[in-house]
């Protein structure tokens, strides 16, 4: 028996070509184009004006040996990732577990925890200034202290990470809550029948079923830590102890220095780090599909 194949009309083909063409053009123009351009420019000393001079790996050598803000930014990015991954993410999971038990006023708590997620990091940065400012900050006014929370290099990165975690907790909470709602209740019942208490049932039965969610949360946490820019830039333009790699990229490419090749090298380092975690996420996704 012959299989009938559907024939697309000229109108269908036109719609498909236009739809795919626009999507591909936007993807290439806004993502792949700048990415490939950054990789190419990272080996140059181009300032945006005049001829492009190829310098090979000199930009990467200068980053490691002659650019002190680079290692400070690397340290801060590592601290940012560790704080979000080891403090904010587990706390978001803890909140999700509590809300999954359908406590009284759970809808209110869920809304209150998720509310910061709708705010941009720039707005969170302005709120952090209202809280931590040494002159008019709420924290000093309430506690009676006179600490320069945002000006002291030894503590400002920590208080800013707390502000960023305030937003991250709600994001993680809602993802884990969706994952917990999808867990088969029969697994919990089976664990209870086998004599497992709530703690044992969670860590030995429920948490392993959330493995795909854990991978997603891990990737989101890494991306949030690496692309953190708005909050520190809103506070003090990412200086005086709040240096981040994303801020250095901006300062060198569009700042007064106008060292596009040098800034592109920092962007490539960020890209390489991000690709490692993105590849992990995609491999996990494909494995689940198989």
CSV table of C-alpha atoms in Angstrom, one decimal:
chain,number,residue,atom,x,y,z
A,1,UNK,CA,0.0,0.0,0.0
A,2,UNK,CA,1.5,3.3,-1.1
A,3,UNK,CA,2.1,5.9,1.6
A,4,UNK,CA,0.6,9.2,0.8
A,5,UNK,CA,3.0,12.1,1.4
A,6,UNK,CA,1.6,15.5,2.2
A,7,UNK,CA,2.3,18.2,-0.3
A,8,UNK,CA,2.9,21.7,1.0
A,9,UNK,CA,1.4,24.5,-1.0
A,10,UNK,CA,3.4,27.4,-2.1
A,11,UNK,CA,1.9,29.5,0.7
A,12,UNK,CA,3.0,26.9,3.3
A,13,UNK,CA,6.5,26.8,2.0
A,14,UNK,CA,6.7,30.6,2.0
A,15,UNK,CA,5.5,30.7,5.7
A,16,UNK,CA,8.0,28.1,6.7
A,17,UNK,CA,10.9,29.8,4.9
A,18,UNK,CA,10.1,33.2,6.4
A,19,UNK,CA,9.5,31.8,9.9
A,20,UNK,CA,12.7,29.7,9.9
A,21,UNK,CA,14.6,32.4,8.1
A,22,UNK,CA,13.8,35.1,10.6
A,23,UNK,CA,14.6,32.7,13.6
A,24,UNK,CA,17.9,31.7,12.1
A,25,UNK,CA,18.8,35.2,11.2
A,26,UNK,CA,18.1,36.5,14.7
A,27,UNK,CA,20.0,33.6,16.2
A,28,UNK,CA,23.0,34.1,14.0
A,29,UNK,CA,22.9,37.9,14.3
A,30,UNK,CA,22.5,38.1,18.1
A,31,UNK,CA,24.2,34.9,19.3
A,32,UNK,CA,26.5,33.1,17.0
A,33,UNK,CA,27.7,36.2,15.2
A,34,UNK,CA,28.9,38.1,18.3
A,35,UNK,CA,30.3,34.8,19.7
A,36,UNK,CA,32.4,34.0,16.7
A,37,UNK,CA,33.5,37.7,16.5
A,38,UNK,CA,34.6,37.7,20.1
A,39,UNK,CA,36.6,34.5,19.6
A,40,UNK,CA,38.3,36.1,16.6
A,41,UNK,CA,38.9,39.5,18.2
A,42,UNK,CA,40.3,37.9,21.4
A,43,UNK,CA,43.5,37.4,19.5
A,44,UNK,CA,43.9,41.0,18.4
A,45,UNK,CA,44.7,44.3,19.9
A,46,UNK,CA,41.9,46.2,18.1
A,47,UNK,CA,40.6,49.3,19.8
A,48,UNK,CA,37.6,49.8,17.6
A,49,UNK,CA,39.3,52.3,15.4
A,50,UNK,CA,42.0,51.6,12.8
A,51,UNK,CA,43.4,48.4,11.5
A,52,UNK,CA,43.1,45.1,13.4
A,53,UNK,CA,46.5,43.8,14.6
A,54,UNK,CA,46.8,40.1,15.4
A,55,UNK,CA,48.6,39.4,18.7
A,56,UNK,CA,47.8,35.7,19.2
A,57,UNK,CA,47.5,34.7,22.8
A,58,UNK,CA,49.1,37.9,24.3
A,59,UNK,CA,45.7,39.1,25.6
A,60,UNK,CA,45.3,35.9,27.7
A,61,UNK,CA,48.9,36.2,29.0
A,62,UNK,CA,48.3,39.8,30.0
A,63,UNK,CA,45.1,38.9,31.7
A,64,UNK,CA,46.8,36.3,33.9
A,65,UNK,CA,50.1,38.2,34.5
A,66,UNK,CA,49.5,41.9,34.3
A,67,UNK,CA,45.8,42.6,35.0
A,68,UNK,CA,45.1,42.5,38.8
A,69,UNK,CA,41.3,43.0,38.5
A,70,UNK,CA,41.1,39.7,36.5
A,71,UNK,CA,42.0,37.5,39.5
A,72,UNK,CA,39.9,39.5,41.8
A,73,UNK,CA,36.9,39.0,39.4
A,74,UNK,CA,37.7,35.3,39.2
A,75,UNK,CA,37.7,35.0,43.0
A,76,UNK,CA,34.4,36.9,43.2
A,77,UNK,CA,32.8,34.8,40.5
A,78,UNK,CA,33.9,31.6,42.4
A,79,UNK,CA,32.5,33.0,45.6
A,80,UNK,CA,29.3,34.0,43.9
A,81,UNK,CA,28.9,30.5,42.4
A,82,UNK,CA,29.7,28.8,45.8
A,83,UNK,CA,27.3,31.0,47.7
A,84,UNK,CA,24.4,30.5,45.3
A,85,UNK,CA,25.1,26.8,44.9
A,86,UNK,CA,25.8,25.9,48.6
A,87,UNK,CA,23.6,28.4,50.4
A,88,UNK,CA,20.8,29.9,48.3
A,89,UNK,CA,20.0,26.7,46.3
A,90,UNK,CA,19.7,24.4,49.3
A,91,UNK,CA,17.6,27.0,51.0
A,92,UNK,CA,15.3,27.3,48.0
A,93,UNK,CA,14.9,23.5,48.0
A,94,UNK,CA,14.1,23.6,51.7
A,95,UNK,CA,11.4,26.2,51.1
A,96,UNK,CA,10.0,24.1,48.3
A,97,UNK,CA,9.8,21.0,50.6
A,98,UNK,CA,8.0,23.0,53.2
A,99,UNK,CA,5.5,24.5,50.7
A,100,UNK,CA,4.9,21.0,49.2
A,101,UNK,CA,3.4,20.0,52.5
A,102,UNK,CA,0.6,22.4,52.0
A,103,UNK,CA,1.1,24.4,55.1
A,104,UNK,CA,-1.4,27.1,56.1
A,105,UNK,CA,-1.0,30.3,54.0
A,106,UNK,CA,1.3,28.3,51.7
A,107,UNK,CA,0.1,30.4,48.7
A,108,UNK,CA,1.1,33.6,50.5
A,109,UNK,CA,4.5,32.2,51.4
A,110,UNK,CA,5.0,31.0,47.8
A,111,UNK,CA,4.1,34.4,46.4
A,112,UNK,CA,6.3,36.2,48.9
A,113,UNK,CA,9.3,34.1,48.1
A,114,UNK,CA,8.7,34.3,44.3
A,115,UNK,CA,8.1,38.0,44.2
A,116,UNK,CA,11.8,39.0,44.0
A,117,UNK,CA,12.2,36.8,40.9
A,118,UNK,CA,10.1,39.3,38.9
A,119,UNK,CA,12.6,42.1,39.8
A,120,UNK,CA,15.7,42.6,37.6
A,121,UNK,CA,19.1,42.4,39.3
A,122,UNK,CA,19.5,46.1,38.7
A,123,UNK,CA,16.4,46.8,40.8
A,124,UNK,CA,17.8,44.4,43.4
A,125,UNK,CA,21.0,46.5,43.4
A,126,UNK,CA,19.0,49.7,44.1
A,127,UNK,CA,17.2,48.0,46.9
A,128,UNK,CA,20.5,46.8,48.3
A,129,UNK,CA,21.7,50.4,48.4
A,130,UNK,CA,18.6,51.3,50.4
A,131,UNK,CA,19.3,48.6,52.9
A,132,UNK,CA,23.1,48.7,53.1
A,133,UNK,CA,24.0,52.3,52.6
A,134,UNK,CA,26.2,53.7,55.4
A,135,UNK,CA,24.3,57.1,55.3
A,136,UNK,CA,20.6,56.2,54.8
A,137,UNK,CA,20.6,52.4,54.9
A,138,UNK,CA,17.8,50.6,56.8
A,139,UNK,CA,20.3,48.1,58.3
A,140,UNK,CA,22.4,50.7,60.0
A,141,UNK,CA,19.3,52.6,61.1
A,142,UNK,CA,17.7,49.6,62.7
A,143,UNK,CA,20.8,48.1,64.3
A,144,UNK,CA,22.4,51.4,65.3
A,145,UNK,CA,25.7,50.4,63.6
A,146,UNK,CA,27.8,52.7,61.4
A,147,UNK,CA,29.3,50.0,59.1
A,148,UNK,CA,30.1,50.9,55.5
A,149,UNK,CA,28.6,47.7,54.1
A,150,UNK,CA,29.1,48.6,50.4
A,151,UNK,CA,32.3,50.5,50.7
A,152,UNK,CA,34.4,48.1,52.7
A,153,UNK,CA,36.1,45.7,50.3
A,154,UNK,CA,36.3,42.9,53.0
A,155,UNK,CA,32.5,42.6,53.3
A,156,UNK,CA,30.7,44.3,50.4
A,157,UNK,CA,30.9,41.2,48.2
A,158,UNK,CA,29.2,39.1,50.9
A,159,UNK,CA,26.3,41.5,51.5
A,160,UNK,CA,25.7,41.9,47.8
A,161,UNK,CA,25.7,38.1,47.4
A,162,UNK,CA,23.0,38.0,50.1
A,163,UNK,CA,20.9,40.4,48.0
A,164,UNK,CA,21.4,38.3,44.9
A,165,UNK,CA,20.5,35.1,46.8
A,166,UNK,CA,17.2,36.8,47.9
A,167,UNK,CA,16.2,36.7,44.3
A,168,UNK,CA,17.8,33.3,43.5
A,169,UNK,CA,16.0,31.5,46.3
A,170,UNK,CA,12.6,32.2,44.8
A,171,UNK,CA,13.7,31.0,41.4
A,172,UNK,CA,15.0,27.7,42.7
A,173,UNK,CA,12.0,27.3,45.0
A,174,UNK,CA,9.5,27.4,42.2
A,175,UNK,CA,11.5,25.0,40.0
A,176,UNK,CA,11.9,22.4,42.8
A,177,UNK,CA,8.3,22.9,43.9
A,178,UNK,CA,7.2,21.9,40.3
A,179,UNK,CA,9.5,18.9,40.5
A,180,UNK,CA,8.1,17.8,43.8
A,181,UNK,CA,4.5,18.1,42.6
A,182,UNK,CA,5.4,15.7,39.8
A,183,UNK,CA,6.8,13.0,42.1
A,184,UNK,CA,4.6,9.9,42.1
A,185,UNK,CA,2.8,9.7,45.5
A,186,UNK,CA,3.2,5.9,45.4
A,187,UNK,CA,6.9,6.3,46.0
A,188,UNK,CA,6.3,8.2,49.2
A,189,UNK,CA,3.7,5.6,50.3
A,190,UNK,CA,6.1,2.7,49.5
A,191,UNK,CA,8.8,4.4,51.5
A,192,UNK,CA,6.5,4.9,54.5
A,193,UNK,CA,5.4,1.2,54.3
A,194,UNK,CA,9.0,0.2,54.4
A,195,UNK,CA,9.5,2.1,57.6
A,196,UNK,CA,11.4,5.1,56.3
A,197,UNK,CA,11.0,8.3,58.2
A,198,UNK,CA,10.5,11.7,56.4
A,199,UNK,CA,14.2,12.5,56.2
A,200,UNK,CA,15.1,9.0,54.9
A,201,UNK,CA,12.3,9.1,52.3
A,202,UNK,CA,13.4,12.5,51.0
A,203,UNK,CA,17.1,11.8,50.6
A,204,UNK,CA,16.8,8.1,49.5
A,205,UNK,CA,13.6,8.2,47.4
A,206,UNK,CA,12.4,11.7,46.5
A,207,UNK,CA,15.7,13.5,45.9
A,208,UNK,CA,17.0,10.9,43.4
A,209,UNK,CA,13.9,11.3,41.3
A,210,UNK,CA,14.6,15.0,41.1
A,211,UNK,CA,17.9,14.4,39.3
A,212,UNK,CA,16.8,16.1,36.1
A,213,UNK,CA,15.6,19.1,38.1
A,214,UNK,CA,19.0,19.2,40.0
A,215,UNK,CA,20.8,19.4,36.7
A,216,UNK,CA,18.6,22.3,35.5
A,217,UNK,CA,19.0,24.1,38.8
A,218,UNK,CA,22.8,23.6,38.6
A,219,UNK,CA,23.0,25.0,35.1
A,220,UNK,CA,20.8,28.0,36.1
A,221,UNK,CA,22.9,28.6,39.2
A,222,UNK,CA,26.1,28.6,37.2
A,223,UNK,CA,24.7,30.9,34.5
A,224,UNK,CA,23.4,33.3,37.2
A,225,UNK,CA,26.8,33.4,38.9
A,226,UNK,CA,28.7,34.0,35.7
A,227,UNK,CA,26.4,36.6,34.1
A,228,UNK,CA,25.9,38.6,37.3
A,229,UNK,CA,26.4,42.2,36.2
A,230,UNK,CA,23.4,44.4,36.9
A,231,UNK,CA,23.5,44.3,40.6
A,232,UNK,CA,27.1,45.2,41.2
A,233,UNK,CA,27.1,47.8,38.3
A,234,UNK,CA,24.0,49.5,39.9
A,235,UNK,CA,25.8,49.7,43.2
A,236,UNK,CA,29.3,51.0,42.3
A,237,UNK,CA,29.9,50.0,38.7
A,238,UNK,CA,31.5,46.7,39.8
A,239,UNK,CA,34.6,48.3,41.5
A,240,UNK,CA,36.2,48.5,44.9
A,241,UNK,CA,35.8,44.8,45.7
A,242,UNK,CA,32.8,44.0,43.5
A,243,UNK,CA,34.7,43.1,40.3
A,244,UNK,CA,33.2,40.4,38.2
A,245,UNK,CA,34.2,39.0,34.9
A,246,UNK,CA,31.1,40.3,33.2
A,247,UNK,CA,31.9,43.8,34.5
A,248,UNK,CA,35.5,43.6,33.1
A,249,UNK,CA,34.1,42.6,29.7
A,250,UNK,CA,32.0,45.7,29.6
A,251,UNK,CA,34.7,48.0,31.0
A,252,UNK,CA,37.2,47.0,28.3
A,253,UNK,CA,34.9,46.8,25.3
A,254,UNK,CA,32.5,49.7,25.8
A,255,UNK,CA,34.2,51.6,28.6
A,256,UNK,CA,36.8,54.4,28.3
A,257,UNK,CA,39.6,51.9,27.7
A,258,UNK,CA,38.1,50.7,24.4
A,259,UNK,CA,40.3,47.6,24.4
A,260,UNK,CA,37.9,45.4,22.3
A,261,UNK,CA,40.5,42.6,21.8
A,262,UNK,CA,41.3,42.5,25.5
A,263,UNK,CA,37.7,42.5,26.6
A,264,UNK,CA,36.9,39.8,24.0
A,265,UNK,CA,39.5,37.5,25.6
A,266,UNK,CA,37.6,37.8,28.9
A,267,UNK,CA,34.4,37.1,27.2
A,268,UNK,CA,35.9,34.0,25.6
A,269,UNK,CA,36.9,32.8,29.1
A,270,UNK,CA,33.4,33.3,30.3
A,271,UNK,CA,32.1,31.4,27.2
A,272,UNK,CA,34.4,28.4,27.8
A,273,UNK,CA,33.3,28.1,31.4
A,274,UNK,CA,29.7,28.4,30.5
A,275,UNK,CA,29.9,25.8,27.7
A,276,UNK,CA,31.2,23.2,30.2
A,277,UNK,CA,28.0,23.4,32.3
A,278,UNK,CA,25.7,23.8,29.2
A,279,UNK,CA,27.2,20.6,27.7
A,280,UNK,CA,26.5,18.8,30.9
A,281,UNK,CA,22.9,19.9,30.9
A,282,UNK,CA,22.4,19.0,27.2
A,283,UNK,CA,24.0,15.5,27.7
A,284,UNK,CA,21.7,14.9,30.6
A,285,UNK,CA,18.7,16.1,28.6
A,286,UNK,CA,19.5,13.8,25.7
A,287,UNK,CA,20.1,10.9,28.1
A,288,UNK,CA,16.6,11.4,29.6
A,289,UNK,CA,15.0,11.5,26.1
A,290,UNK,CA,16.7,8.2,25.2
